């Protein structure tokens, strides 16, 4: 048999033997193992990013000063945290004192109306507002990851979801004193996925604090722990952990020996006896032989930093915790302060079936904890301002009188904190009419009360001697000096006789009125006089004018000039230009006159509101 020959392949000579290696091939260099700290550094970078996000969002929320703006900011921030485009927040305080409102993000009024038709017991917001526990969930939240596949979903809920085009929803409550929604999983100390796991190995020994330590310089803290204290609660730690189990950061701490607590860095673990203070101030334990103290839930932390704005119910050991660089809540909504309970619920809607991941839920819970306390403070402020506005409106005329020969109109823009500007129009004997505008020094409830007393006194003096405005103001000055010597006031009183078209007026430190007509727009020349309460004996001459038919007498308060933001001479010129610029077609309507002047002098029409300055315009049009 002939020997077997290899088949020839183009370009390859099978007869050429493979090259012989003179040395072993160099082994491929294996990739160096990652440094042991790479994972830790990566996690720290994630925690820093999360803290930066929380810092920016809470700062934006802290800059809101009204309830409406805070609710809109809450919706925008929550949508950014959970990755949603639309949402709504339902404000319904549990104490029943209101206000009750619903605000949407990416939802119109008609969309909100459709959502309100969902039965309350099945809607996400209604479920939370009623305080019902979330079904099959360890947190106070309502999750619908796929509304189309839920068999037990209410038919109306399914219909509204299909109509509005959302396939999933995630809802959380707004409760300043309720649970945070980031409780740790059973058997773990970590409140969320962004908390570092416990390092294996024995716990580090902690040196006891020296005797007499009262929280001056904190003792060295272990890595990953926080010794920050709750603002406004001296002597309380920023966080507390389960009794004798750990620090809440995943690092185990052995239980304290009998009769003493184990000190911690920012959170003390109580033993059976008196607690030993830690870096953030000690929490005393129970006395010898006493009942053991109830275990406190581990705090929510982000990278070893306590979460912002936490507040627990009465009896819990964890107080409000602060985050460095994140604005913490004021003590007003914290422990020991009256709060309205659950404020409402927020719902975010998804276009596709999905749900937020654990990290997103954790960040949203931290943000909502602070947001709920901020809303509680704004709610208290809103209610106080509403009560003050009700008191002020009760002290001013409920309606203007109707008198033959003259038509009246008034505009009153109150300050947010309650100013002391007032007005009055009262019928007097013999068909006369009394007009008054004044201002009391100061602001707030005390100024509003003083304004009411001054106006009531002027009405009494006007009925008795209204035909002499100087006598009316003299008696008013004497009363103010005797009863309220620390307060001053300005006033302008006009005695009008519409049939004779004659007006006699006198002022006490008040701005001169304006006459607006087709042929003239000018200030009434009143004599200079001091405000009421500044001189031992006030007296000034009166001025008599005779308005022509079709002219308007405009009385106003100095708040109109102050809100303009210009020097007084420019403000007077601006007011004169506004009055002269009233269109001829509107000069016979006193309501149109005051509206035009108000919009011209104040671009916002006085609707924005100032903290201390009221605005009053009172117009009398003679026919």
PDB file of N, CA, C and O in Angstrom, residues 385 392 413-419 443 559-560 562-565 602 604 606-615:
ATOM      1  N   UNK A 385     -53.291  82.269  59.121  1.00  0.00           N
ATOM      2  CA  UNK A 385     -53.589  83.422  58.269  1.00  0.00           C
ATOM      3  C   UNK A 385     -55.066  83.474  57.909  1.00  0.00           C
ATOM      4  O   UNK A 385     -55.655  84.553  57.809  1.00  0.00           O
ATOM      5  N   UNK A 392     -60.167  89.970  60.483  1.00  0.00           N
ATOM      6  CA  UNK A 392     -60.044  91.283  59.853  1.00  0.00           C
ATOM      7  C   UNK A 392     -61.285  91.616  59.031  1.00  0.00           C
ATOM      8  O   UNK A 392     -61.777  92.745  59.067  1.00  0.00           O
ATOM      9  N   UNK A 413     -56.641  95.006  49.729  1.00  0.00           N
ATOM     10  CA  UNK A 413     -55.680  93.917  49.575  1.00  0.00           C
ATOM     11  C   UNK A 413     -54.915  93.794  50.886  1.00  0.00           C
ATOM     12  O   UNK A 413     -54.112  94.654  51.228  1.00  0.00           O
ATOM     13  N   UNK A 414     -55.190  92.724  51.596  1.00  0.00           N
ATOM     14  CA  UNK A 414     -54.625  92.559  52.930  1.00  0.00           C
ATOM     15  C   UNK A 414     -53.217  91.985  52.858  1.00  0.00           C
ATOM     16  O   UNK A 414     -52.865  91.240  51.937  1.00  0.00           O
ATOM     17  N   UNK A 415     -52.407  92.326  53.848  1.00  0.00           N
ATOM     18  CA  UNK A 415     -51.071  91.752  53.978  1.00  0.00           C
ATOM     19  C   UNK A 415     -51.170  90.336  54.498  1.00  0.00           C
ATOM     20  O   UNK A 415     -52.132  89.955  55.174  1.00  0.00           O
ATOM     21  N   UNK A 416     -50.163  89.524  54.185  1.00  0.00           N
ATOM     22  CA  UNK A 416     -50.183  88.127  54.616  1.00  0.00           C
ATOM     23  C   UNK A 416     -50.129  88.008  56.134  1.00  0.00           C
ATOM     24  O   UNK A 416     -50.777  87.129  56.715  1.00  0.00           O
ATOM     25  N   UNK A 417     -49.356  88.861  56.783  1.00  0.00           N
ATOM     26  CA  UNK A 417     -49.221  88.788  58.233  1.00  0.00           C
ATOM     27  C   UNK A 417     -50.234  89.655  58.969  1.00  0.00           C
ATOM     28  O   UNK A 417     -50.191  89.737  60.195  1.00  0.00           O
ATOM     29  N   UNK A 418     -51.116  90.323  58.236  1.00  0.00           N
ATOM     30  CA  UNK A 418     -52.137  91.147  58.884  1.00  0.00           C
ATOM     31  C   UNK A 418     -51.663  92.553  59.136  1.00  0.00           C
ATOM     32  O   UNK A 418     -50.879  92.802  60.050  1.00  0.00           O
ATOM     33  N   UNK A 419     -52.116  93.496  58.304  1.00  0.00           N
ATOM     34  CA  UNK A 419     -51.766  94.895  58.491  1.00  0.00           C
ATOM     35  C   UNK A 419     -52.858  95.645  59.220  1.00  0.00           C
ATOM     36  O   UNK A 419     -53.910  95.100  59.553  1.00  0.00           O
ATOM     37  N   UNK A 443     -48.080  95.412  62.687  1.00  0.00           N
ATOM     38  CA  UNK A 443     -48.713  94.392  61.880  1.00  0.00           C
ATOM     39  C   UNK A 443     -48.990  93.179  62.756  1.00  0.00           C
ATOM     40  O   UNK A 443     -48.508  93.084  63.882  1.00  0.00           O
ATOM     41  N   UNK A 559     -50.159 102.165  52.178  1.00  0.00           N
ATOM     42  CA  UNK A 559     -49.655 100.882  51.704  1.00  0.00           C
ATOM     43  C   UNK A 559     -49.597 100.798  50.193  1.00  0.00           C
ATOM     44  O   UNK A 559     -48.745 100.091  49.640  1.00  0.00           O
ATOM     45  N   UNK A 560     -50.482 101.507  49.495  1.00  0.00           N
ATOM     46  CA  UNK A 560     -50.438 101.534  48.040  1.00  0.00           C
ATOM     47  C   UNK A 560     -49.129 102.141  47.549  1.00  0.00           C
ATOM     48  O   UNK A 560     -48.540 101.669  46.567  1.00  0.00           O
ATOM     49  N   UNK A 562     -46.263 102.335  49.403  1.00  0.00           N
ATOM     50  CA  UNK A 562     -45.128 101.540  49.864  1.00  0.00           C
ATOM     51  C   UNK A 562     -44.932 100.301  49.008  1.00  0.00           C
ATOM     52  O   UNK A 562     -43.797  99.897  48.735  1.00  0.00           O
ATOM     53  N   UNK A 563     -46.030  99.687  48.597  1.00  0.00           N
ATOM     54  CA  UNK A 563     -45.898  98.483  47.772  1.00  0.00           C
ATOM     55  C   UNK A 563     -45.356  98.782  46.381  1.00  0.00           C
ATOM     56  O   UNK A 563     -44.843  97.881  45.714  1.00  0.00           O
ATOM     57  N   UNK A 564     -45.464 100.016  45.923  1.00  0.00           N
ATOM     58  CA  UNK A 564     -44.935 100.355  44.601  1.00  0.00           C
ATOM     59  C   UNK A 564     -43.425 100.191  44.551  1.00  0.00           C
ATOM     60  O   UNK A 564     -42.851  99.969  43.489  1.00  0.00           O
ATOM     61  N   UNK A 565     -42.754 100.304  45.709  1.00  0.00           N
ATOM     62  CA  UNK A 565     -41.319 100.082  45.769  1.00  0.00           C
ATOM     63  C   UNK A 565     -40.465 101.263  45.370  1.00  0.00           C
ATOM     64  O   UNK A 565     -39.240 101.130  45.285  1.00  0.00           O
ATOM     65  N   UNK A 602     -49.676  98.926  40.853  1.00  0.00           N
ATOM     66  CA  UNK A 602     -49.126  97.620  41.215  1.00  0.00           C
ATOM     67  C   UNK A 602     -49.328  96.677  40.039  1.00  0.00           C
ATOM     68  O   UNK A 602     -50.465  96.303  39.732  1.00  0.00           O
ATOM     69  N   UNK A 604     -49.031  93.561  39.651  1.00  0.00           N
ATOM     70  CA  UNK A 604     -49.745  92.334  39.982  1.00  0.00           C
ATOM     71  C   UNK A 604     -51.156  92.587  40.489  1.00  0.00           C
ATOM     72  O   UNK A 604     -51.863  91.645  40.859  1.00  0.00           O
ATOM     73  N   UNK A 606     -51.948  93.886  43.216  1.00  0.00           N
ATOM     74  CA  UNK A 606     -52.030  93.694  44.657  1.00  0.00           C
ATOM     75  C   UNK A 606     -52.374  92.280  45.069  1.00  0.00           C
ATOM     76  O   UNK A 606     -52.564  92.026  46.253  1.00  0.00           O
ATOM     77  N   UNK A 607     -52.427  91.341  44.103  1.00  0.00           N
ATOM     78  CA  UNK A 607     -52.803  89.971  44.446  1.00  0.00           C
ATOM     79  C   UNK A 607     -51.653  89.176  45.033  1.00  0.00           C
ATOM     80  O   UNK A 607     -51.878  88.184  45.728  1.00  0.00           O
ATOM     81  N   UNK A 608     -50.398  89.584  44.716  1.00  0.00           N
ATOM     82  CA  UNK A 608     -49.259  88.823  45.231  1.00  0.00           C
ATOM     83  C   UNK A 608     -49.198  88.889  46.743  1.00  0.00           C
ATOM     84  O   UNK A 608     -48.847  87.924  47.406  1.00  0.00           O
ATOM     85  N   UNK A 609     -49.553  90.005  47.308  1.00  0.00           N
ATOM     86  CA  UNK A 609     -49.576  90.119  48.762  1.00  0.00           C
ATOM     87  C   UNK A 609     -48.219  90.475  49.331  1.00  0.00           C
ATOM     88  O   UNK A 609     -47.191  89.936  48.939  1.00  0.00           O
ATOM     89  N   UNK A 610     -48.226  91.399  50.255  1.00  0.00           N
ATOM     90  CA  UNK A 610     -47.028  91.803  50.965  1.00  0.00           C
ATOM     91  C   UNK A 610     -47.159  91.313  52.398  1.00  0.00           C
ATOM     92  O   UNK A 610     -48.253  91.058  52.897  1.00  0.00           O
ATOM     93  N   UNK A 611     -46.037  91.164  53.068  1.00  0.00           N
ATOM     94  CA  UNK A 611     -46.092  90.607  54.413  1.00  0.00           C
ATOM     95  C   UNK A 611     -46.728  91.568  55.418  1.00  0.00           C
ATOM     96  O   UNK A 611     -47.415  91.143  56.336  1.00  0.00           O
ATOM     97  N   UNK A 612     -46.483  92.890  55.270  1.00  0.00           N
ATOM     98  CA  UNK A 612     -46.915  93.821  56.304  1.00  0.00           C
ATOM     99  C   UNK A 612     -47.764  94.971  55.791  1.00  0.00           C
ATOM    100  O   UNK A 612     -48.360  95.678  56.602  1.00  0.00           O
ATOM    101  N   UNK A 613     -47.805  95.208  54.475  1.00  0.00           N
ATOM    102  CA  UNK A 613     -48.472  96.394  53.939  1.00  0.00           C
ATOM    103  C   UNK A 613     -49.832  96.042  53.345  1.00  0.00           C
ATOM    104  O   UNK A 613     -49.926  95.257  52.399  1.00  0.00           O
ATOM    105  N   UNK A 614     -50.884  96.629  53.921  1.00  0.00           N
ATOM    106  CA  UNK A 614     -52.217  96.542  53.326  1.00  0.00           C
ATOM    107  C   UNK A 614     -52.373  97.602  52.240  1.00  0.00           C
ATOM    108  O   UNK A 614     -51.614  98.573  52.184  1.00  0.00           O
ATOM    109  N   UNK A 615     -53.346  97.395  51.382  1.00  0.00           N
ATOM    110  CA  UNK A 615     -53.690  98.373  50.354  1.00  0.00           C
ATOM    111  C   UNK A 615     -55.188  98.621  50.423  1.00  0.00           C
ATOM    112  O   UNK A 615     -55.978  97.670  50.419  1.00  0.00           O
TER     113      UNK A 615
END
